[in-house]
Tab-separated table of C-alpha atoms and ligand atoms in Angstrom:
chain	number	residue	atom	x	y	z
G	1	MET	CA	0.118	-0.076	-0.077
G	2	THR	CA	1.336	3.474	-0.825
G	3	THR	CA	0.377	6.751	0.441
G	4	GLN	CA	0.124	9.470	-1.767
G	5	THR	CA	0.324	13.195	-0.699
G	6	ILE	CA	-2.033	15.249	-3.144
G	7	PRO	CA	-1.000	18.845	-2.893
G	8	GLU	CA	-3.736	21.290	-1.427
G	9	GLY	CA	-5.050	23.758	-3.858
G	10	VAL	CA	-5.172	27.372	-2.536
G	11	GLN	CA	-8.933	27.312	-2.710
G	12	ALA	CA	-9.214	24.271	-0.325
G	13	PHE	CA	-6.562	25.904	1.885
G	14	HIS	CA	-8.705	29.183	2.000
G	15	GLN	CA	-11.660	27.369	2.874
G	16	ARG	CA	-9.985	25.199	5.616
G	17	GLU	CA	-8.968	28.754	7.118
G	18	LEU	CA	-12.438	29.910	6.882
G	19	ASP	CA	-13.611	26.938	8.874
G	20	ALA	CA	-11.248	27.953	11.334
G	21	GLY	CA	-12.523	31.444	11.407
G	22	ARG	CA	-9.555	33.179	9.456
G	23	PHE	CA	-10.352	35.512	6.427
G	24	LEU	CA	-7.001	35.624	4.597
G	25	LEU	CA	-6.234	37.217	1.073
G	26	GLN	CA	-3.391	36.421	-1.180
G	27	CYS	CA	-0.970	39.181	-1.634
G	28	CYS	CA	1.364	39.252	-4.660
G	29	GLY	CA	4.969	38.943	-4.001
G	30	GLY	CA	5.548	40.373	-7.580
G	31	CYS	CA	3.319	43.393	-7.777
G	32	GLY	CA	2.126	44.013	-4.491
G	33	ARG	CA	-1.542	43.757	-4.976
G	34	TYR	CA	-4.026	41.649	-3.271
G	35	VAL	CA	-5.746	38.740	-5.245
G	36	TYR	CA	-9.260	37.331	-4.269
G	37	TYR	CA	-11.040	34.883	-5.046
G	38	PRO	CA	-7.754	32.704	-4.468
G	39	ARG	CA	-5.648	31.487	-7.524
G	40	GLU	CA	-2.601	29.730	-8.194
G	41	GLY	CA	-1.020	32.803	-10.071
G	42	CYS	CA	-1.698	36.825	-9.817
G	43	PRO	CA	-4.017	37.896	-12.375
G	44	HIS	CA	-2.239	41.199	-12.651
G	45	CYS	CA	1.513	40.112	-13.416
G	46	GLY	CA	1.198	36.245	-13.602
G	47	SER	CA	3.582	36.012	-10.556
G	48	THR	CA	2.895	32.643	-8.744
G	49	THR	CA	4.589	34.128	-5.564
G	50	LEU	CA	1.309	34.746	-3.591
G	51	GLU	CA	1.455	34.859	0.076
G	52	TRP	CA	-1.573	34.474	2.633
G	53	LYS	CA	-1.779	37.527	4.713
G	54	SER	CA	-4.341	38.663	7.458
G	55	PHE	CA	-5.926	41.986	6.413
G	56	SER	CA	-8.130	44.829	7.726
G	57	GLY	CA	-11.123	43.292	6.610
G	58	LEU	CA	-12.532	46.584	6.263
G	59	GLY	CA	-14.684	47.317	2.824
G	60	THR	CA	-17.293	49.100	1.137
G	61	VAL	CA	-20.535	48.371	-0.124
G	62	HIS	CA	-20.089	48.728	-4.221
G	63	ALA	CA	-23.451	47.181	-5.225
G	64	VAL	CA	-26.471	45.835	-3.811
G	65	THR	CA	-29.282	43.564	-4.618
G	66	THR	CA	-32.386	42.373	-2.275
G	67	VAL	CA	-33.423	38.922	-3.350
G	68	ARG	CA	-36.944	38.607	-2.400
G	69	ARG	CA	-37.820	35.410	-0.517
G	70	LYS	CA	-40.897	34.257	1.208
G	71	PRO	CA	-40.857	34.167	4.973
G	72	ALA	CA	-41.132	30.319	4.883
G	73	ASP	CA	-37.761	30.308	2.822
G	74	GLY	CA	-35.930	32.660	5.183
G	75	GLY	CA	-37.173	35.972	4.179
G	76	ASP	CA	-35.621	38.587	2.018
G	77	LEU	CA	-31.704	38.311	1.591
G	78	ASN	CA	-29.459	41.024	0.983
G	79	VAL	CA	-26.688	40.174	-1.393
G	80	SER	CA	-23.951	42.773	-1.696
G	81	LEU	CA	-20.821	43.276	-3.733
G	82	ILE	CA	-18.099	44.119	-1.229
G	83	GLU	CA	-15.045	46.109	-2.366
G	84	LEU	CA	-12.351	45.582	0.186
G	85	ASP	CA	-9.985	48.581	1.265
G	86	GLU	CA	-7.420	45.973	-0.230
G	87	GLY	CA	-8.667	46.826	-3.574
G	88	VAL	CA	-10.552	43.121	-4.295
G	89	ARG	CA	-14.118	42.758	-4.551
G	90	LEU	CA	-16.142	39.823	-3.335
G	91	MET	CA	-20.212	38.952	-3.209
G	92	SER	CA	-21.298	38.602	0.544
G	93	ARG	CA	-23.800	40.017	2.621
G	94	VAL	CA	-24.238	42.543	5.169
G	95	ASP	CA	-25.605	40.583	8.077
G	96	ASN	CA	-26.721	43.192	10.685
G	97	LEU	CA	-28.870	45.278	8.806
G	98	ALA	CA	-32.261	44.603	7.562
G	99	PRO	CA	-32.030	43.552	3.609
G	100	ASP	CA	-33.376	46.722	2.221
G	101	ALA	CA	-31.325	48.939	4.600
G	102	VAL	CA	-28.104	48.124	2.617
G	103	ARG	CA	-26.624	51.290	0.803
G	104	ILE	CA	-24.058	51.575	-1.440
G	105	GLY	CA	-21.508	53.408	0.199
G	106	GLN	CA	-21.894	51.643	3.386
G	107	ARG	CA	-18.416	51.070	5.211
G	108	VAL	CA	-18.491	47.457	6.433
G	109	LYS	CA	-16.030	44.887	8.200
G	110	ALA	CA	-15.691	41.304	7.141
G	111	ARG	CA	-16.461	38.602	9.915
G	112	VAL	CA	-16.436	34.579	9.504
G	113	ARG	CA	-19.370	32.832	10.633
G	114	VAL	CA	-18.703	28.929	11.006
G	115	LYS	CA	-21.744	26.884	10.819
G	116	ASP	CA	-21.453	23.252	10.864
G	117	GLY	CA	-17.916	23.267	10.652
G	118	ARG	CA	-17.978	25.526	7.439
G	119	GLY	CA	-16.851	29.101	7.503
G	120	LEU	CA	-18.530	31.738	5.445
G	121	VAL	CA	-17.274	35.367	5.150
G	122	LEU	CA	-20.361	37.882	6.072
G	123	PHE	CA	-20.046	41.445	6.529
G	124	ASP	CA	-21.204	44.007	9.424
G	125	ALA	CA	-22.007	47.748	8.755
G	126	ILE	CA	-19.928	50.045	10.748
G	127	ASP	CA	-21.854	52.638	12.583
G	128	GLY	CA	-22.922	55.799	10.360
G	129	ALA	CA	-19.666	55.575	7.938
G	130	THR	CA	-20.251	56.071	4.463
G	131	ALA	CA	-17.263	56.480	1.835
Y	1	ZN	ZN1	1.047	40.563	-9.274
């Protein structure tokens, strides 16, 4: 019997970190830009020197959609495109506001919610501040 080690992909690593409550971004050693969603190579300069880093978690709501759902299905859901201060964007939701109270320009901070062992990135609105 032989044991084979399969190299872990960056996306699997990212999810494992999320499951442990940590939200990390890749930062490119070639051009210094942040990269998200995780990749094997930098989309800006092609470098494969991508380093995992913790970061501010701060961002701004760039676009917002309210997905209408029946109360039985969990009610309306906010889907927001968040631009992090590090310059990358991701789809997520603002968790501490009513779905239709989320505004473009709202300042938010990332938080990892771990449910059933699986980590998910959510955002909380930061009091009063709009960009
Ligand atoms: Zn780069």
